[in-house]
Coordinates of C-alpha atoms in Angstrom, one line a residue:
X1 CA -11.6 -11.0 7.4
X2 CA -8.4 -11.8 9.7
X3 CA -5.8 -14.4 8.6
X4 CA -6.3 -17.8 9.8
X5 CA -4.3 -18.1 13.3
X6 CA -1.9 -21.0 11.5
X7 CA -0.5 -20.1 8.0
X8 CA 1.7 -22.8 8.1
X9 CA -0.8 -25.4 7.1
X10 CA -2.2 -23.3 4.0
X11 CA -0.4 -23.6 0.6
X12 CA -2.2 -21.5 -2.0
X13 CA -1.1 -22.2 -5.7
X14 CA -2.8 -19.1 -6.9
X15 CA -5.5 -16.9 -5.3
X16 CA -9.5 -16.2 -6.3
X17 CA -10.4 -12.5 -5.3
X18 CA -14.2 -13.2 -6.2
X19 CA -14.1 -16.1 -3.2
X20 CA -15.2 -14.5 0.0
X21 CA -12.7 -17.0 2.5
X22 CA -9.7 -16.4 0.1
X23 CA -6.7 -14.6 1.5
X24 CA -5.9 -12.9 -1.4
X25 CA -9.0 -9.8 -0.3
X26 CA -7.1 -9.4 2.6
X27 CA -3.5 -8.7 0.2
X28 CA -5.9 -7.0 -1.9
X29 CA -7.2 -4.5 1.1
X30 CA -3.7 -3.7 2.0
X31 CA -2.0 -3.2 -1.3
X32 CA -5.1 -1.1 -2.4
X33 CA -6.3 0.9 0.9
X34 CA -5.8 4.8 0.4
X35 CA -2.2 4.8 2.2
X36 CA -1.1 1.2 1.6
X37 CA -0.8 2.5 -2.1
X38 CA 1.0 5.7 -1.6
X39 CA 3.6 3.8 0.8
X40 CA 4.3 1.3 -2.3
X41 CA 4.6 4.2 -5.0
X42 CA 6.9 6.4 -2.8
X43 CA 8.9 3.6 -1.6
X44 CA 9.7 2.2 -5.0
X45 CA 10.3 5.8 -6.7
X46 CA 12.9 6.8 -3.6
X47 CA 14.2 3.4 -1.8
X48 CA 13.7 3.8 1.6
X49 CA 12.4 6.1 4.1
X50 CA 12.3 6.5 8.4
X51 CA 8.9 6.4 9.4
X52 CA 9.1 10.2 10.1
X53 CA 10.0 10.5 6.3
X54 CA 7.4 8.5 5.2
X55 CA 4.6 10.4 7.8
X56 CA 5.8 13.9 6.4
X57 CA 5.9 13.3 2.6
X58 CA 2.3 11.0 2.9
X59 CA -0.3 14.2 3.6
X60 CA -2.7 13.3 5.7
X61 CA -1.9 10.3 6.8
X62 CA -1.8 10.2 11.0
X63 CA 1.0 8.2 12.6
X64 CA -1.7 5.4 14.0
X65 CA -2.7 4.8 10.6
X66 CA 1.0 4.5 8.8
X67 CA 2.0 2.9 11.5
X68 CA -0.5 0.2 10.4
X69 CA -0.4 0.1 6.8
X70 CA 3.5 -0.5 7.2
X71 CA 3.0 -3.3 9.6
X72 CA 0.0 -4.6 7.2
X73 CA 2.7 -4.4 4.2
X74 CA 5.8 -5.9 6.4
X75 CA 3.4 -8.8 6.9
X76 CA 2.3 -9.4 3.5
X77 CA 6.1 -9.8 2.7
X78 CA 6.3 -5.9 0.3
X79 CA 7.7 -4.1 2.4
X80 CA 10.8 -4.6 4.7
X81 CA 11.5 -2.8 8.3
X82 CA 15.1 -2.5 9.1
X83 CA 16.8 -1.6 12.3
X84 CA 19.9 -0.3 12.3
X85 CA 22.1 -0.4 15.9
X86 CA 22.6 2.8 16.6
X87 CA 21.6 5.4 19.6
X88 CA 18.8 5.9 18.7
X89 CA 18.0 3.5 17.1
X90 CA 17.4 4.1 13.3
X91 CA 14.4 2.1 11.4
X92 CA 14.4 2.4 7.6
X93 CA 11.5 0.8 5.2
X94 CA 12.0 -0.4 1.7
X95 CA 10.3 -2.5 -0.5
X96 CA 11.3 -6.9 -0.9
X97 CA 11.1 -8.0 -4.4
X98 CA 7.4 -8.8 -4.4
X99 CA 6.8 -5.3 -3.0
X100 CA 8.9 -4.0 -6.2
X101 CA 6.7 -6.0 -8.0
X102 CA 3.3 -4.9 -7.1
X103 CA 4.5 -1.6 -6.8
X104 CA 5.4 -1.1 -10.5
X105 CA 1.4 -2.2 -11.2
X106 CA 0.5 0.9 -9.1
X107 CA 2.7 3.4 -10.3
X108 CA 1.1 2.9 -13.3
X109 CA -2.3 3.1 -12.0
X110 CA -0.8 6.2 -9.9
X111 CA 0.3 7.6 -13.3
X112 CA -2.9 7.6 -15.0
X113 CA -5.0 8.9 -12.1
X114 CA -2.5 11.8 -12.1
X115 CA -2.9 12.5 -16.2
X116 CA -6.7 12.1 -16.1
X117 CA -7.6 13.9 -13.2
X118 CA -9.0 17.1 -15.3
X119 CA -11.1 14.5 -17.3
X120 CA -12.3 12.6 -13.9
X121 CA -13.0 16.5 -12.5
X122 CA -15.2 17.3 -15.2
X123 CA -17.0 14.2 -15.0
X124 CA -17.9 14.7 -11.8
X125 CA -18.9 18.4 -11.9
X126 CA -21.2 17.0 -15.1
X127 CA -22.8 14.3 -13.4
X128 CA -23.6 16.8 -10.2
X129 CA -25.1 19.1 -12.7
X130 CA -27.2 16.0 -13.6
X131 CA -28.1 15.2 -10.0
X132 CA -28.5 18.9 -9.1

């Protein structure tokens, strides 16, 4: 789902994620998507990073795809891209206040994932043992 092309005529008291035409999936899909999470987690742990930073410490992720998760995030209003005057010039991103906000919510997703993987693992390798 793309945004409408005029925002300015929407005002949204509060979001429904179960409607199919609500914004919020779209917030939802960029917040949640693989690397829009691990840009929000790393951001808020260490402030702000140049894309370069953020492309090394994210494995995996290609330039094409940060590149658009960032822009994704600016857009939504989480994360802000500064440019400092400077030859060359030197971009830094950080996260606003709501960015902060939904960020804390998945750091503590981020940090239960991380303490349960071994139980997750063994899920998994018990349910292919069912499926084998």
């Amino acid at each position: 789902m793309a945004w409408p092309k005029s925002t300015k005529t929407i005002r949204i008291r509060k979001g429904n994620l179960f409607s199919s035409d609500c914004p919020t999936r779209i917030i939802l899909d960029d917040v949640t998507s693989r690397w829009g999470s691990l840009v929000l987690v790393l951001l808020h742990k260490d402030g702000s990073y140049r894309f370069s930073e953020l492309a090394y410490l994210i494995g995996g992720v290609s330039e094409k795809m940060l590149a658009q998760t960032l822009r994704a995030l600016e857009q939504d209003g989480f994360v802000l891209r500064t440019v400092h005057a400077t030859k060359p010039p030197k971009v830094e991103y950080s996260l606003t206040e709501m960015g902060s906000e939904v960020a804390e919510r998945m750091l503590a997703l981020a940090a239960y994932i991380e303490s349960n993987v071994g139980r997750v693992m063994a899920h998994r390798a018990k349910m292919a043992q069912k499926t084998a």
